[in-house]
Amino acid sequence: MNLIIPMAGRGTRLRPQTLSTPKPLIEIAGATIIQRIVDLVVKESTIKINHVGFILEKEDVEIEAMLQKLAKKNNLAHKVFYQGLPKGTAHAIYSAKSLLSGPILIVFADTIFETKLNLSADSDGCIFVKEVEDPRAYGVVKTNSQGYITDFIEKPTQPVSNLAIVGIYFFKNGQKLLNEIKLILDSKTIEKGEFQLTTALENLKNKNLKFTPHIINKWLDFGTPETLLASHQELLKTQTLEYKDFENTTIKPPCFIASGVVIKNSQIGPNVSIGRDTIITSSIISDTIIQSNCNIDGVNLKNSIIGKFVEYTPNAKQVNLGDYSTLKK
């Protein structure tokens, strides 16, 4: 089976973190989002994955080297595709058309999930969903009494279903999806300003293909600073963590502390991740993500996100600083 991972989105809701680092490459408790996704999919899929295709916005030597290393770690052949202009989910997937054959699994690189990937052979495809309180920000599905999906609706303005599509799709025959997306692109069928994958799904359903929903156990979203911090807390609960002694410092678990970190005269935790080679002195920090190579001195922080190579000394209570920021008294 081929695995396709679109990761060309710009992550605008997570700025400034995504101004210099694509969202899938943000490190959470010691591993990037894309690394967690690939590791999980390979482990949990009931069908062996042989080839993975990553869809980027444009060429990037550093990112592509990291993706090559990730694929090799999981014994996968890999290929990188480029979407170019952001024209929607269907347009992104079409960029990887050479892999759209046979059984395919599509996983968008902005969520981490917890479920067994039981890929049913009893239908033409499986759409992974999660029950949500407010479905207006998502594509949703409606089902009939036989358990098949009857409708695919992109970001409904009215409450028609609470089964939100989480960005994981299995197709028994990728060629049929490829043909349908090509029809959408050729006919310029645009919904909400873009070429939508839900349009292709709705059209395939109308051509008598049968899709079943699979409700996942847990869905961790990373779309906004608030959901990033909440998902970070959930991930820390699942990891086995050990801490060395730091000078005159208390660590309140759960926390992730990478190699090369120096901490003095501080109180860290709970729910804190600190990237490699960061230095923290005289600070109180909780519920916060700090990336690598930062220098943090004399702060009292909670519910904050600090990018890579940040120098920060003011005593604010909550901040969201992108990579290479400098903020001092």
Short mmCIF file of C-alpha atoms in Angstrom, two decimals:
data_model
loop_
_atom_site.label_atom_id
_atom_site.label_comp_id
_atom_site.label_asym_id
_atom_site.label_seq_id
_atom_site.Cartn_x
_atom_site.Cartn_y
_atom_site.Cartn_z
CA MET A 1 0.00 0.00 0.00
CA ASN A 2 1.11 3.56 -0.69
CA LEU A 3 0.98 6.24 2.01
CA ILE A 4 0.50 9.87 0.95
CA ILE A 5 1.10 12.70 3.41
CA PRO A 6 0.14 16.23 2.29
CA MET A 7 2.14 18.76 4.31
CA ALA A 8 2.07 21.87 2.11
CA GLY A 9 -0.30 23.89 4.30
CA ARG A 10 1.02 27.19 5.62
CA GLY A 11 -0.28 26.81 9.18
CA THR A 12 -1.40 30.44 9.37
CA ARG A 13 -3.41 29.90 12.57
CA LEU A 14 -0.23 28.81 14.37
CA ARG A 15 1.88 31.84 13.53
CA PRO A 16 4.48 32.98 14.48
CA GLN A 17 5.68 29.39 15.04
CA THR A 18 5.06 28.48 11.40
CA LEU A 19 6.67 31.55 9.83
CA SER A 20 10.03 29.77 9.61
CA THR A 21 9.15 26.17 10.59
CA PRO A 22 6.38 24.24 8.76
CA LYS A 23 3.79 22.95 11.21
CA PRO A 24 4.61 19.24 10.63
CA LEU A 25 8.22 19.94 11.63
CA ILE A 26 7.39 21.55 14.97
CA GLU A 27 8.93 19.44 17.70
CA ILE A 28 6.61 18.29 20.48
CA ALA A 29 8.16 16.52 23.48
CA GLY A 30 11.18 15.36 21.54
CA ALA A 31 9.66 14.39 18.19
CA THR A 32 8.24 16.32 15.25
CA ILE A 33 4.57 16.00 14.33
CA ILE A 34 5.44 14.32 11.00
CA GLN A 35 7.74 11.83 12.73
CA ARG A 36 4.99 10.86 15.16
CA ILE A 37 2.49 10.42 12.32
CA VAL A 38 4.72 8.19 10.18
CA ASP A 39 5.83 6.06 13.14
CA LEU A 40 2.23 5.57 14.26
CA VAL A 41 0.82 4.77 10.81
CA VAL A 42 3.50 2.19 10.05
CA LYS A 43 2.97 0.54 13.43
CA GLU A 44 -0.85 0.49 13.42
CA SER A 45 -1.76 -0.20 9.78
CA THR A 46 -3.25 -3.64 9.11
CA ILE A 47 -1.94 -3.41 5.52
CA LYS A 48 1.82 -3.23 4.97
CA ILE A 49 3.02 0.14 3.71
CA ASN A 50 5.80 0.04 1.14
CA HIS A 51 6.03 3.56 -0.24
CA VAL A 52 5.40 7.01 1.24
CA GLY A 53 4.92 10.23 -0.70
CA PHE A 54 5.35 13.61 1.01
CA ILE A 55 3.67 16.65 -0.56
CA LEU A 56 5.47 19.94 0.08
CA GLU A 57 4.66 23.45 -1.10
CA LYS A 58 8.05 23.80 -2.83
CA GLU A 59 11.56 22.37 -2.86
CA ASP A 60 13.45 22.54 0.44
CA VAL A 61 16.73 20.65 0.74
CA GLU A 62 16.78 20.60 4.55
CA ILE A 63 13.20 19.36 4.92
CA GLU A 64 13.63 16.75 2.20
CA ALA A 65 16.75 15.37 3.88
CA MET A 66 14.81 14.99 7.12
CA LEU A 67 11.93 13.23 5.31
CA GLN A 68 14.35 10.86 3.60
CA LYS A 69 15.84 9.94 6.98
CA LEU A 70 12.36 9.42 8.44
CA ALA A 71 11.30 7.13 5.57
CA LYS A 72 14.52 5.10 5.85
CA LYS A 73 13.99 4.68 9.60
CA ASN A 74 10.62 3.07 8.86
CA ASN A 75 11.94 0.95 5.93
CA LEU A 76 9.86 2.85 3.38
CA ALA A 77 10.70 3.90 -0.15
CA HIS A 78 9.84 7.58 -0.47
CA LYS A 79 9.19 10.34 -2.95
CA VAL A 80 8.66 14.08 -2.53
CA PHE A 81 6.07 16.03 -4.54
CA TYR A 82 5.42 19.78 -4.80
CA GLN A 83 1.99 21.37 -4.80
CA GLY A 84 3.09 24.90 -5.68
CA LEU A 85 0.16 27.27 -5.30
CA PRO A 86 -2.23 26.30 -2.46
CA LYS A 87 -5.41 25.36 -4.32
CA GLY A 88 -7.02 22.96 -1.86
CA THR A 89 -6.83 19.41 -0.55
CA ALA A 90 -7.81 17.68 -3.81
CA HIS A 91 -5.22 19.73 -5.71
CA ALA A 92 -2.55 18.76 -3.17
CA ILE A 93 -3.29 15.04 -3.48
CA TYR A 94 -3.24 15.24 -7.27
CA SER A 95 0.39 16.38 -6.97
CA ALA A 96 1.21 12.80 -5.92
CA LYS A 97 -0.68 11.23 -8.84
CA SER A 98 2.08 8.72 -9.57
CA LEU A 99 1.28 7.00 -6.23
CA LEU A 100 -2.51 7.03 -6.69
CA SER A 101 -2.93 3.38 -7.64
CA GLY A 102 -3.95 0.27 -5.76
CA PRO A 103 -4.80 0.65 -2.07
CA ILE A 104 -3.74 4.03 -0.69
CA LEU A 105 -3.80 5.70 2.69
CA ILE A 106 -3.88 9.51 2.88
CA VAL A 107 -2.94 11.16 6.18
CA PHE A 108 -2.80 14.93 6.47
CA ALA A 109 0.17 16.08 8.53
CA ASP A 110 -1.55 18.32 11.06
CA THR A 111 -3.11 15.89 13.53
CA ILE A 112 -1.99 12.96 15.64
CA PHE A 113 -4.53 10.26 16.37
CA GLU A 114 -4.94 7.17 18.49
CA THR A 115 -6.59 4.21 16.78
CA LYS A 116 -5.93 0.89 15.11
CA LEU A 117 -5.83 1.41 11.36
CA ASN A 118 -8.24 -1.43 10.57
CA LEU A 119 -8.58 -0.86 6.84
CA SER A 120 -11.85 -2.52 5.86
CA ALA A 121 -12.09 -4.55 2.66
CA ASP A 122 -15.90 -4.53 2.89
CA SER A 123 -16.25 -1.13 1.22
CA ASP A 124 -14.51 1.03 -1.36
CA GLY A 125 -12.94 3.19 1.29
CA CYS A 126 -12.83 4.20 4.92
CA ILE A 127 -13.05 7.76 6.25
CA PHE A 128 -11.72 8.32 9.76
CA VAL A 129 -13.89 10.59 11.89
CA LYS A 130 -14.22 11.92 15.43
CA GLU A 131 -17.30 13.16 17.25
CA VAL A 132 -16.95 16.91 17.95
CA GLU A 133 -19.10 19.49 19.68
CA ASP A 134 -18.78 22.15 16.97
CA PRO A 135 -18.32 20.75 13.43
CA ARG A 136 -18.34 24.10 11.60
CA ALA A 137 -14.55 24.17 11.17
CA TYR A 138 -14.38 20.67 9.66
CA GLY A 139 -15.59 18.52 6.83
CA VAL A 140 -18.23 16.13 8.19
CA VAL A 141 -20.03 12.95 7.11
CA LYS A 142 -23.60 11.70 7.44
CA THR A 143 -24.41 7.98 7.56
CA ASN A 144 -27.42 5.73 6.94
CA SER A 145 -28.83 2.83 8.97
CA GLN A 146 -26.52 0.39 7.14
CA GLY A 147 -23.49 2.29 8.35
CA TYR A 148 -22.46 3.69 4.96
CA ILE A 149 -21.68 7.35 4.40
CA THR A 150 -24.47 9.20 2.58
CA ASP A 151 -23.06 12.74 2.47
CA PHE A 152 -19.74 14.59 2.63
CA ILE A 153 -20.16 18.22 3.70
CA GLU A 154 -17.31 20.75 3.85
CA LYS A 155 -17.47 23.06 6.91
CA PRO A 156 -21.26 23.11 7.38
CA THR A 157 -22.85 26.34 8.55
CA GLN A 158 -25.79 24.38 9.98
CA PRO A 159 -25.53 21.42 12.41
CA VAL A 160 -25.99 18.44 10.04
CA SER A 161 -23.57 16.00 11.70
CA ASN A 162 -21.03 15.91 14.52
CA LEU A 163 -18.78 13.34 12.79
CA ALA A 164 -15.78 15.43 11.77
CA ILE A 165 -13.33 14.12 9.17
CA VAL A 166 -9.92 14.02 10.86
CA GLY A 167 -7.76 13.93 7.74
CA ILE A 168 -7.23 10.17 7.36
CA TYR A 169 -8.62 8.38 4.28
CA PHE A 170 -8.28 4.83 2.94
CA PHE A 171 -9.14 3.98 -0.66
CA LYS A 172 -9.18 0.44 -1.99
CA ASN A 173 -8.51 1.73 -5.51
CA GLY A 174 -6.44 4.89 -5.74
CA GLN A 175 -6.91 5.10 -9.51
CA LYS A 176 -10.61 5.86 -9.05
CA LEU A 177 -9.76 8.76 -6.74
CA LEU A 178 -7.17 10.03 -9.22
CA ASN A 179 -9.70 9.98 -12.07
CA GLU A 180 -12.29 11.86 -10.01
CA ILE A 181 -9.86 14.55 -8.87
CA LYS A 182 -8.77 15.07 -12.48
CA LEU A 183 -12.42 15.63 -13.45
CA ILE A 184 -12.77 18.22 -10.68
CA LEU A 185 -9.62 20.05 -11.75
CA ASP A 186 -10.51 19.94 -15.45
CA SER A 187 -14.03 21.24 -14.81
CA LYS A 188 -12.76 23.80 -12.28
CA THR A 189 -15.24 22.60 -9.66
CA ILE A 190 -14.38 24.84 -6.73
CA GLU A 191 -16.02 24.85 -3.28
CA LYS A 192 -15.26 27.52 -0.68
CA GLY A 193 -12.57 28.88 -2.99
CA GLU A 194 -10.57 25.64 -3.40
CA PHE A 195 -10.54 22.17 -4.96
CA GLN A 196 -11.86 20.06 -2.07
CA LEU A 197 -11.25 16.37 -1.42
CA THR A 198 -14.80 16.18 -0.03
CA THR A 199 -16.07 17.11 -3.52
CA ALA A 200 -14.30 14.06 -4.96
CA LEU A 201 -15.65 11.87 -2.19
CA GLU A 202 -19.21 13.09 -2.73
CA ASN A 203 -18.92 12.47 -6.47
CA LEU A 204 -17.52 8.97 -5.96
CA LYS A 205 -20.35 8.20 -3.54
CA ASN A 206 -22.85 9.36 -6.18
CA LYS A 207 -21.18 6.89 -8.60
CA ASN A 208 -22.14 4.08 -6.17
CA LEU A 209 -18.85 3.68 -4.36
CA LYS A 210 -19.45 2.77 -0.73
CA PHE A 211 -17.53 4.44 2.09
CA THR A 212 -17.63 3.54 5.77
CA PRO A 213 -16.72 5.77 8.73
CA HIS A 214 -14.21 4.72 11.37
CA ILE A 215 -14.52 6.60 14.67
CA ILE A 216 -11.09 7.10 16.20
CA ASN A 217 -10.33 6.93 19.92
CA LYS A 218 -8.37 10.14 20.30
CA TRP A 219 -7.56 13.07 18.07
CA LEU A 220 -4.85 15.58 18.91
CA ASP A 221 -5.12 18.81 16.96
CA PHE A 222 -2.20 21.22 16.44
CA GLY A 223 -3.96 23.93 14.46
CA THR A 224 -3.78 26.81 16.96
CA PRO A 225 -1.54 27.74 19.90
CA GLU A 226 -4.31 26.66 22.30
CA THR A 227 -4.80 23.22 20.73
CA LEU A 228 -1.04 22.78 20.35
CA LEU A 229 -0.52 23.24 24.09
CA ALA A 230 -3.49 21.01 24.99
CA SER A 231 -2.25 18.23 22.66
CA HIS A 232 1.25 18.63 24.06
CA GLN A 233 -0.10 17.86 27.55
CA GLU A 234 -1.81 14.70 26.24
CA LEU A 235 1.38 13.49 24.55
CA LEU A 236 3.43 13.95 27.71
CA LYS A 237 1.04 11.59 29.52
CA THR A 238 1.89 8.80 27.07
CA GLN A 239 5.70 9.00 27.31
CA THR A 240 8.11 7.43 29.75
CA LEU A 241 10.19 10.32 31.01
CA GLU A 242 13.34 10.48 33.13
CA TYR A 243 15.08 13.57 34.47
CA LYS A 244 18.59 14.21 35.66
CA ASP A 245 19.31 16.54 38.56
CA PHE A 246 19.64 20.23 37.72
CA GLU A 247 21.27 22.81 39.97
CA ASN A 248 18.86 24.13 42.61
CA THR A 249 15.91 23.17 40.38
CA THR A 250 12.61 21.36 40.90
CA ILE A 251 11.04 19.37 38.06
CA LYS A 252 7.29 18.71 38.34
CA PRO A 253 6.33 15.91 35.91
CA PRO A 254 5.32 15.29 33.28
CA CYS A 255 8.04 17.15 31.40
CA PHE A 256 10.27 16.40 28.43
CA ILE A 257 13.84 17.68 28.69
CA ALA A 258 16.12 17.05 25.72
CA SER A 259 19.86 16.43 25.74
CA GLY A 260 22.23 19.34 26.33
CA VAL A 261 19.72 21.35 28.39
CA VAL A 262 21.07 23.38 31.30
CA ILE A 263 18.70 24.51 34.07
CA LYS A 264 19.64 26.46 37.20
CA ASN A 265 17.66 27.95 40.08
CA SER A 266 14.29 27.19 38.50
CA GLN A 267 10.95 25.43 38.84
CA ILE A 268 9.91 23.52 35.73
CA GLY A 269 6.56 21.81 35.15
CA PRO A 270 4.15 20.36 34.93
CA ASN A 271 3.56 19.94 31.17
CA VAL A 272 6.77 21.51 29.88
CA SER A 273 8.92 20.45 26.90
CA ILE A 274 12.43 21.86 26.50
CA GLY A 275 14.40 21.37 23.28
CA ARG A 276 18.05 20.44 23.09
CA ASP A 277 20.85 22.84 24.10
CA THR A 278 18.48 25.32 25.75
CA ILE A 279 19.64 27.20 28.86
CA ILE A 280 17.14 28.23 31.56
CA THR A 281 18.03 30.16 34.69
CA SER A 282 16.04 31.66 37.58
CA SER A 283 12.65 30.87 36.04
CA ILE A 284 9.24 29.37 36.85
CA ILE A 285 7.73 27.64 33.82
CA SER A 286 4.63 25.43 33.39
CA ASP A 287 2.34 24.27 30.55
CA THR A 288 4.83 25.53 27.97
CA ILE A 289 6.74 24.38 24.87
CA ILE A 290 10.30 25.67 24.44
CA GLN A 291 12.20 24.63 21.31
CA SER A 292 15.95 24.10 20.91
CA ASN A 293 18.89 26.47 21.43
CA CYS A 294 17.05 29.06 23.52
CA ASN A 295 18.37 31.20 26.35
CA ILE A 296 15.68 31.87 28.98
CA ASP A 297 16.45 33.93 32.07
CA GLY A 298 14.30 35.25 34.90
CA VAL A 299 10.84 34.46 33.52
CA ASN A 300 7.55 33.32 35.02
CA LEU A 301 5.68 31.60 32.20
CA LYS A 302 2.54 29.53 31.70
CA ASN A 303 0.63 28.45 28.57
CA SER A 304 3.41 29.71 26.29
CA ILE A 305 5.21 28.67 23.10
CA ILE A 306 8.81 29.67 22.37
CA GLY A 307 10.49 28.84 19.07
CA LYS A 308 14.09 27.94 18.28
CA PHE A 309 17.06 30.23 19.00
CA VAL A 310 15.04 32.62 21.15
CA GLU A 311 16.61 34.92 23.76
CA TYR A 312 14.06 35.94 26.36
CA THR A 313 14.41 37.69 29.71
CA PRO A 314 11.25 39.79 30.42
CA ASN A 315 8.88 38.64 33.12
CA ALA A 316 5.67 38.24 31.12
CA LYS A 317 3.13 35.58 32.15
CA GLN A 318 2.23 34.26 28.68
CA VAL A 319 3.98 34.62 25.30
CA ASN A 320 4.07 33.14 21.79
CA LEU A 321 7.51 33.85 20.26
CA GLY A 322 8.66 32.59 16.87
CA ASP A 323 12.12 31.31 15.90
CA TYR A 324 15.13 33.65 16.25
CA SER A 325 13.24 36.21 18.36
CA THR A 326 15.10 38.36 20.89
CA LEU A 327 13.16 40.00 23.70
CA LYS A 328 15.01 41.52 26.65
CA LYS A 329 14.52 44.05 29.40
#
